[in-house]
Tab-separated table of C-alpha atoms in Angstrom:
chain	number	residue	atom	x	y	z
A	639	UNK	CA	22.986	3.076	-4.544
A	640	UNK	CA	19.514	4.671	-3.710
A	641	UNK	CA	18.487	5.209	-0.195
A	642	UNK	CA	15.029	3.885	0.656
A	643	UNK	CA	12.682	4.053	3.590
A	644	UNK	CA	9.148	2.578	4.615
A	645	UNK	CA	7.600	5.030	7.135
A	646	UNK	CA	5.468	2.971	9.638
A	647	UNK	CA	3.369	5.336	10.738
A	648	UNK	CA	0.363	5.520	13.454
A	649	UNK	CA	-2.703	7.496	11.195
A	650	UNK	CA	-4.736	9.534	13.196
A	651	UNK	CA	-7.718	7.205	11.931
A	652	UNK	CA	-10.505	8.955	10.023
A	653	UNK	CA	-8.889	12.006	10.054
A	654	UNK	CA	-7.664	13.134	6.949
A	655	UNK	CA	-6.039	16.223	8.081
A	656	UNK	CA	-3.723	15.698	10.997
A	657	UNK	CA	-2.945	12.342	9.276
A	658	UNK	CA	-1.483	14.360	6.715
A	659	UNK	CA	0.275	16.533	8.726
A	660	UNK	CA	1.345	13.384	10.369
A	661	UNK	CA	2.121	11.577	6.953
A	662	UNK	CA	4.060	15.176	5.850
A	663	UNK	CA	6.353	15.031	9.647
A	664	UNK	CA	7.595	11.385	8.413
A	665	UNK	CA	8.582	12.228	4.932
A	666	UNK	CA	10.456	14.874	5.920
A	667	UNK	CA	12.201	13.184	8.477
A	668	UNK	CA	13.135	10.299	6.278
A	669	UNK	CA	14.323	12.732	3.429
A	670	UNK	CA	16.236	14.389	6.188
A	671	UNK	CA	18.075	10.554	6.643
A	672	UNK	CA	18.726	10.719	3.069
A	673	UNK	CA	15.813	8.680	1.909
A	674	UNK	CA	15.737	8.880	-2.229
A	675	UNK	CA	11.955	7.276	-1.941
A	676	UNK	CA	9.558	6.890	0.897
A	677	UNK	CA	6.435	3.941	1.057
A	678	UNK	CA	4.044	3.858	3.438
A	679	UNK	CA	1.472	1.320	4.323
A	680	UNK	CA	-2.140	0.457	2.880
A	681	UNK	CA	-4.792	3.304	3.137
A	682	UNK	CA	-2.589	4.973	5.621
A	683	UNK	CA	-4.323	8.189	4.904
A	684	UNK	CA	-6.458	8.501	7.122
A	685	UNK	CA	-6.149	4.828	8.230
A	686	UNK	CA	-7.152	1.092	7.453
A	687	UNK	CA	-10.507	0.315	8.719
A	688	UNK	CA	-9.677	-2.630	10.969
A	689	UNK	CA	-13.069	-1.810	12.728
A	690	UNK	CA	-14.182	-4.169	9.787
A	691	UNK	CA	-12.313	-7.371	11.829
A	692	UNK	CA	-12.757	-6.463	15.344
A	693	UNK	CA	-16.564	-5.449	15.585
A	694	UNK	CA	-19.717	-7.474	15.182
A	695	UNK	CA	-22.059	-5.702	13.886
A	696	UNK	CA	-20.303	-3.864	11.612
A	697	UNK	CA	-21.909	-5.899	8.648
A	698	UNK	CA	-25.859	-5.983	10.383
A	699	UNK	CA	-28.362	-4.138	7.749
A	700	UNK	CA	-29.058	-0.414	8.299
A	701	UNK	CA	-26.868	-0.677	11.407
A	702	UNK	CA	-26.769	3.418	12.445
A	703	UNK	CA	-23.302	3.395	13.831
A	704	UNK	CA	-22.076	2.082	10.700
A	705	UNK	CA	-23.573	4.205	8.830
A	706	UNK	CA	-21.976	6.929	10.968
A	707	UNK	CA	-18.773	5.719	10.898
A	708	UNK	CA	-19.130	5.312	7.094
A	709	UNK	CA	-20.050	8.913	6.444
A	710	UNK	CA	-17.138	10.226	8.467
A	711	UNK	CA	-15.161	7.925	6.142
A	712	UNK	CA	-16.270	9.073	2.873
A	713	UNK	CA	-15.708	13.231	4.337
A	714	UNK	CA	-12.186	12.029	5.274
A	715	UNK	CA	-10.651	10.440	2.204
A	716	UNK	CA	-9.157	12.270	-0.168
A	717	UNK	CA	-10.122	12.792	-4.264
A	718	UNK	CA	-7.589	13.163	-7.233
A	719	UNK	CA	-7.150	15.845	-7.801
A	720	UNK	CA	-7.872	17.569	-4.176
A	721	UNK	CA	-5.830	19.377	-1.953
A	722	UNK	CA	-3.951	16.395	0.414
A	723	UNK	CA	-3.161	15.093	-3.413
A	724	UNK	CA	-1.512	18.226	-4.245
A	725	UNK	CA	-0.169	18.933	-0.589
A	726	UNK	CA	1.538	15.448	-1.286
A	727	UNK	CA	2.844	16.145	-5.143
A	728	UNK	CA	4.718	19.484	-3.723
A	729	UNK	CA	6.148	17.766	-0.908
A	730	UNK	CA	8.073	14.825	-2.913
A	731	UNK	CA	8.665	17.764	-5.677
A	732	UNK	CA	9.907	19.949	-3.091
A	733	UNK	CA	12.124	17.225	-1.719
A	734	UNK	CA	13.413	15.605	-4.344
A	735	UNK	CA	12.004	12.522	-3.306
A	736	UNK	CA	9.724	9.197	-4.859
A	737	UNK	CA	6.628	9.178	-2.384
A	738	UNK	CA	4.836	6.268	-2.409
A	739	UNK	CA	1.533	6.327	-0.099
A	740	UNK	CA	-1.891	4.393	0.338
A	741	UNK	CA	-4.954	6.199	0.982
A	742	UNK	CA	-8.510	5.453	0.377
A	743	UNK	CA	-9.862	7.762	-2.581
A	744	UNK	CA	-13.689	9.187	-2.510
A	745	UNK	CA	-15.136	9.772	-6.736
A	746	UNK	CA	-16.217	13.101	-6.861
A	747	UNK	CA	-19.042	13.583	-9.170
A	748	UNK	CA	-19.576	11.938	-13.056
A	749	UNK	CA	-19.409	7.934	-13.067
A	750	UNK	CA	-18.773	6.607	-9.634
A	751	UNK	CA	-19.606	9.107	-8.295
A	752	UNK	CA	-19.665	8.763	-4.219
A	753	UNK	CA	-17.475	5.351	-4.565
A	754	UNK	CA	-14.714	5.317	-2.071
A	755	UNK	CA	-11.234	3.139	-3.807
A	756	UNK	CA	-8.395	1.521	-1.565
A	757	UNK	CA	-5.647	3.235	-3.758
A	758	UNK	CA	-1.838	3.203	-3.786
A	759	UNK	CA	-0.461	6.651	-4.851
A	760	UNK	CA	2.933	7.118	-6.174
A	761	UNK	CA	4.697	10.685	-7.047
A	762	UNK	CA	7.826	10.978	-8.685
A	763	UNK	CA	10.697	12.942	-7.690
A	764	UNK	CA	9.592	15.880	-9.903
A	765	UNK	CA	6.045	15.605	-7.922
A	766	UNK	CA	4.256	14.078	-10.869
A	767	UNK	CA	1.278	11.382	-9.923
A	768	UNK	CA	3.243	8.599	-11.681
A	769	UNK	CA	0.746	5.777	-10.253
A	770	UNK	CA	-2.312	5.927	-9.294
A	771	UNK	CA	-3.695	2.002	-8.561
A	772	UNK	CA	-7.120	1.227	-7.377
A	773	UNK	CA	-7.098	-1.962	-5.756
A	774	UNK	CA	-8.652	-5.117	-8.128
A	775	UNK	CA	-10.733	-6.890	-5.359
A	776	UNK	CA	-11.230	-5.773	-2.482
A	777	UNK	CA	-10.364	-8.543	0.005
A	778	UNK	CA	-13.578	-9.808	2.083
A	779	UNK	CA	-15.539	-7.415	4.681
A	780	UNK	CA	-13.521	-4.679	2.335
A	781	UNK	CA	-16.055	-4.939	-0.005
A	782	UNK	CA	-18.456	-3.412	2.239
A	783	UNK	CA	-16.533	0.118	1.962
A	784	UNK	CA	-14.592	-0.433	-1.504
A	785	UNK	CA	-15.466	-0.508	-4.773
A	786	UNK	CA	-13.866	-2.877	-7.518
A	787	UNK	CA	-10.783	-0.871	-9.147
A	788	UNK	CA	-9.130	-1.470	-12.516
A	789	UNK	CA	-5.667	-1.821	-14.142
A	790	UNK	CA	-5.002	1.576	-15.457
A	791	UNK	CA	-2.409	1.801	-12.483
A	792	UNK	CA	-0.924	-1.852	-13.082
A	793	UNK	CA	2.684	-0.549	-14.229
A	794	UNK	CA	5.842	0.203	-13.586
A	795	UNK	CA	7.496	3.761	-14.047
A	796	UNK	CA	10.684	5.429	-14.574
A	797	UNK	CA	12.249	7.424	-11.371
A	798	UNK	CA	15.842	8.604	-9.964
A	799	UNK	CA	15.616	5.100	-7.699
A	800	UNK	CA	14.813	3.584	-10.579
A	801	UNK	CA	11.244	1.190	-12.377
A	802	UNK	CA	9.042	1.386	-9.292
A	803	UNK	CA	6.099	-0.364	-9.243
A	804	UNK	CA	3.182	-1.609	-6.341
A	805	UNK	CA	0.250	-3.421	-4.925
A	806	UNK	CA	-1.989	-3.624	-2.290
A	807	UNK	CA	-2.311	-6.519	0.165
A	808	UNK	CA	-3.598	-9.662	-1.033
A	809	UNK	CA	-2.898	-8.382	-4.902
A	810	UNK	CA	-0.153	-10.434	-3.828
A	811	UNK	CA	-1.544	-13.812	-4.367
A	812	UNK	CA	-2.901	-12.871	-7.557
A	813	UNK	CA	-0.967	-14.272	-10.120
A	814	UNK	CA	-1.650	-12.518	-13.446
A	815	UNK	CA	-1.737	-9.342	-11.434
A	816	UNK	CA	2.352	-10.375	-10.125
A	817	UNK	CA	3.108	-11.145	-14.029
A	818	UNK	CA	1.398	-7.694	-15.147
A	819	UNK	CA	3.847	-5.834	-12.815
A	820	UNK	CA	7.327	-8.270	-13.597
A	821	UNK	CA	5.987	-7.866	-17.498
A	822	UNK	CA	7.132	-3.803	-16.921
A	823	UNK	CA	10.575	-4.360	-15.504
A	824	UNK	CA	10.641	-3.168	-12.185
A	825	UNK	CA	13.383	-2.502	-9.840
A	826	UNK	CA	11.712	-2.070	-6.261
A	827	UNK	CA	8.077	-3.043	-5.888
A	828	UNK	CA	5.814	-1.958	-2.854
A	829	UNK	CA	3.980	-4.160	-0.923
A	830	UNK	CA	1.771	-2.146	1.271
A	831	UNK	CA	0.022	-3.836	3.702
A	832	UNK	CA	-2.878	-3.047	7.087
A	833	UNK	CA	0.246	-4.921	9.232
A	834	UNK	CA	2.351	-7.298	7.561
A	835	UNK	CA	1.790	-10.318	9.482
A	836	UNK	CA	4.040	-13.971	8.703
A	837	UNK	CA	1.894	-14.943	5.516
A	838	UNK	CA	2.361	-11.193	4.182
A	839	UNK	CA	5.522	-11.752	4.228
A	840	UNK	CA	6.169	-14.858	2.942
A	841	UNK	CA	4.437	-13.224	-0.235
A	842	UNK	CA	6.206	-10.550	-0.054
A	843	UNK	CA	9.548	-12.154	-0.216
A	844	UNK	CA	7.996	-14.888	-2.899
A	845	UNK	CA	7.293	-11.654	-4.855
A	846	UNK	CA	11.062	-10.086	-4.715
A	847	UNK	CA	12.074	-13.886	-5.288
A	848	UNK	CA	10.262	-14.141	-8.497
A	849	UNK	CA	9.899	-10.499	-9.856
A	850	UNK	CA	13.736	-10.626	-8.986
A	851	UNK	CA	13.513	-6.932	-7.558
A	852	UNK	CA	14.074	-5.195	-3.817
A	853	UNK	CA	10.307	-4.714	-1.969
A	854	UNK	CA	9.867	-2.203	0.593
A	855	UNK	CA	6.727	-3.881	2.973
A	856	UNK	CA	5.041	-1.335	4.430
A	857	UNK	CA	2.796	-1.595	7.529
A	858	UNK	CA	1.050	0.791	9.882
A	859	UNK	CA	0.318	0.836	13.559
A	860	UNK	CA	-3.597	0.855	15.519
A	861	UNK	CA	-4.607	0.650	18.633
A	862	UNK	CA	-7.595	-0.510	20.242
A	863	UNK	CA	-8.193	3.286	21.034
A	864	UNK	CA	-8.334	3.993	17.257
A	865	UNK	CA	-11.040	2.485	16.482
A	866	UNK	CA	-13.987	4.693	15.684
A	867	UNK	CA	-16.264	5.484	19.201
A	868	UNK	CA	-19.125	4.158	17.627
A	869	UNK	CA	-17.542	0.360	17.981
A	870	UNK	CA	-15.737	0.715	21.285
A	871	UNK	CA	-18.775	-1.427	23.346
A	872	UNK	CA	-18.709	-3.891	20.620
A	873	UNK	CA	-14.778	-5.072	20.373
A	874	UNK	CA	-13.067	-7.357	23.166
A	875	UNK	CA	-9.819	-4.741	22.303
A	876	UNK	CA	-8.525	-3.055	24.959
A	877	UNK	CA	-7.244	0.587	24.550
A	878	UNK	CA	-3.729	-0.395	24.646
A	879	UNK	CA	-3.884	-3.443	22.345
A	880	UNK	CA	-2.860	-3.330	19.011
A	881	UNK	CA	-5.142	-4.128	15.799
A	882	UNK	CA	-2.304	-3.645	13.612
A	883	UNK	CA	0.998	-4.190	14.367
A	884	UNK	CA	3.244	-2.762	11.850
A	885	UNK	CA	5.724	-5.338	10.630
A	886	UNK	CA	7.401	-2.953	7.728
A	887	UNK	CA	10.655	-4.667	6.179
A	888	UNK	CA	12.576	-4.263	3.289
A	889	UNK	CA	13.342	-7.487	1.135
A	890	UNK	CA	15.926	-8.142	-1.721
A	891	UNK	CA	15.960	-10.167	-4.619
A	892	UNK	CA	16.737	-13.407	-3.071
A	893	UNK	CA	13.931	-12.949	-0.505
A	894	UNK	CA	16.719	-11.774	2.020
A	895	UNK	CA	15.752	-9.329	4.490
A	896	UNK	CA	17.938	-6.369	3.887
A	897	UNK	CA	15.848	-4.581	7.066
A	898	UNK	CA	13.777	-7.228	9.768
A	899	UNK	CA	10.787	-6.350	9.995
A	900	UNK	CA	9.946	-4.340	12.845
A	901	UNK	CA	6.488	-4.664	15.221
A	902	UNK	CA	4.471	-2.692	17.466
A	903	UNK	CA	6.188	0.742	16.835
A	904	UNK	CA	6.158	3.857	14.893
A	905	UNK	CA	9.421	3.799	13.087
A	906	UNK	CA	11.184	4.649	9.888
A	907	UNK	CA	13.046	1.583	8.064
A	908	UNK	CA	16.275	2.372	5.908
A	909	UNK	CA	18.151	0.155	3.318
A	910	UNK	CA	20.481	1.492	0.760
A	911	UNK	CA	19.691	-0.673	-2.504
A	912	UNK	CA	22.513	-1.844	-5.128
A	913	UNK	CA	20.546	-2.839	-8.016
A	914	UNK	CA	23.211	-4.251	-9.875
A	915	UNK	CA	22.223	-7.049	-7.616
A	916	UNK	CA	18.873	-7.312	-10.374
A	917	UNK	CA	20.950	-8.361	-12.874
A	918	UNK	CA	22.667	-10.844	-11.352
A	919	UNK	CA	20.384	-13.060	-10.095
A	920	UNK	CA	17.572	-12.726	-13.078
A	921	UNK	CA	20.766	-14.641	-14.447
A	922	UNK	CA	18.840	-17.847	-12.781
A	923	UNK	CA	15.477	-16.488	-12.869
A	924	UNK	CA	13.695	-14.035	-14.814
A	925	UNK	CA	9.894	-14.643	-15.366
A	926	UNK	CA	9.644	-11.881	-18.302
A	927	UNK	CA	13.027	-13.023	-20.360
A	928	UNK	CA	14.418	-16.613	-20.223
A	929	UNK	CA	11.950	-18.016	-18.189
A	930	UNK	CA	9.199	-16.745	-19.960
A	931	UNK	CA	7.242	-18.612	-22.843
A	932	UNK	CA	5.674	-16.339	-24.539
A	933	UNK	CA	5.018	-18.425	-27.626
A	934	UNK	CA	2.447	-20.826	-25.190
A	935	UNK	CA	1.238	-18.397	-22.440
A	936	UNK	CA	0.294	-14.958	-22.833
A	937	UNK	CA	-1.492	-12.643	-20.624
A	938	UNK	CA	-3.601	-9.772	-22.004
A	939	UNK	CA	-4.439	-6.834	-19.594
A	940	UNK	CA	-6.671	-4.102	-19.956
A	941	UNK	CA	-5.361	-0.759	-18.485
A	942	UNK	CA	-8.557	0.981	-19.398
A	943	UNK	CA	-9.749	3.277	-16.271
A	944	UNK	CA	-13.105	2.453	-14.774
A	945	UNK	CA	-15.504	4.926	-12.768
């Protein structure tokens, strides 16, 4: 049975270096628990911008601390290929280990050039970029930092745990996205997440019910004190109080917790997986075999990169 973990992690926001380091320290303490594969939570390198939520004038026209703010963004997330991309590759290479991470990615000259992606990143055990998944829509004030991604990373792959597959956040409630993923046969999904609140779960555990596969939630952790100093006069946070709370779990194939979620801490979550458990209960349910109709609905997707 692999060993899995979701490292819930604290980013050291909008900076992409000692989030690294910080992102590197976690791995290798979860590998050192026997971890087989490691998730961690939506654009965790070098943080999600919650500023977007908890500031009012974030969206205001030609507003300079935003524009500040957004410029320190763009110098602190990483490109593919770059150095925290390879920094990353050797590490689950040099451990053995599936490394599953969210980051936001910055296009590097030729088409898109400048355009910053909410990405999940996913490196096989030999320390090859197996998935690379720019998110479809980004959800709401997102929009204002993301650009639209595409479905070139909308599969499953082959690893020593093995078909992994993911999504980001509200990707979740998109059907034909769901299908896309269950149409590759996957065996543990990620679900990364800001902070996995009650609704993020119940999709979460709706998507191990119906994709009939183990999902490792991953959350991270913010404090009022994270958010950029540009925005500190304009949020009712205090220092102390959190903007995301964490809420990593790990859910099996049933929609059974198989690790609670756990809130308002930096932690590493463990969960050794039998996935001859798959097997048995696609025996009632499975979307892409008997409970599939293929001859009346049929979904078409184009895996073509963008930008």
């Amino acid at each position: 049975m692999p060993r899995v973990a979701v490292a819930q992690i604290r980013p050291v926001h909008l900076n992409l270096a000692q989030t690294l380091t910080r992102i590197e320290d976690a791995v290798r303490e979860a590998a050192r628990g026997g971890a087989e594969m490691i998730a961690l939570g939506e654009s965790a390198l070098p943080g999600y911008p919650a500023w977007l939520d908890h500031t009012s004038n974030v969206a205001r026209w030609d507003h300079p601390p935003t524009k500040k703010v957004f410029a320190r963004l763009r110098a602190n997330s990483l490109t593919i290929p770059g150095p925290e991309a390879t920094a990353l590759s050797a590490l689950a290479k040099e451990l053995g280990v599936v490394l599953v991470v969210g980051a936001h990615e910055r296009v590097d000259g030729g088409p898109g050039h400048g355009t910053l992606y909410n990405v999940l990143l996913a490196w096989n055990e030999s320390g090859e970029l197996a998935i690379h998944h720019r998110k479809l829509v980004p959800t709401y004030t997102e929009r204002l930092l993301w650009g639209p991604g595409d479905a070139a990373g909308l599969h499953s792959v082959k690893t020593k745990v093995g078909r992994v597959s993911g999504l980001i956040c509200w990707e979740h409630w998109m059907p034909l996205a769901r299908q896309a993923l269950h149409d590759g046969g996957e065996d543990i999904h990620v679900a990364v997440w800001p902070t996995a609140n009650d609704a993020h779960h119940l999709a979460s555990r709706h998507y191990a019910f119906e994709g009939r596969c183990f999902v490792l939630v991953a959350g991270t952790i913010m404090r009022g004190d994270d958010l950029p100093a540009e925005f500190r006069s304009d949020t009712a946070l205090a220092d102390d109080d959190f903007c995301l709370r964490g809420g990593s779990a790990i859910i099996g194939p049933t929609g059974e917790y198989v690790a609670q979620p756990v809130y308002d801490e930096e932690t590493i979550l463990y969960a050794d997986l039998d996935l001859r458990r798959l097997d048995e209960e696609r025996m009632t349910l499975d979307v892409t075999g008997h409970y599939a109709r293929p001859d009346v609905l049929r979904l078409d997707v184009d895996r073509r990169r963008g930008n």
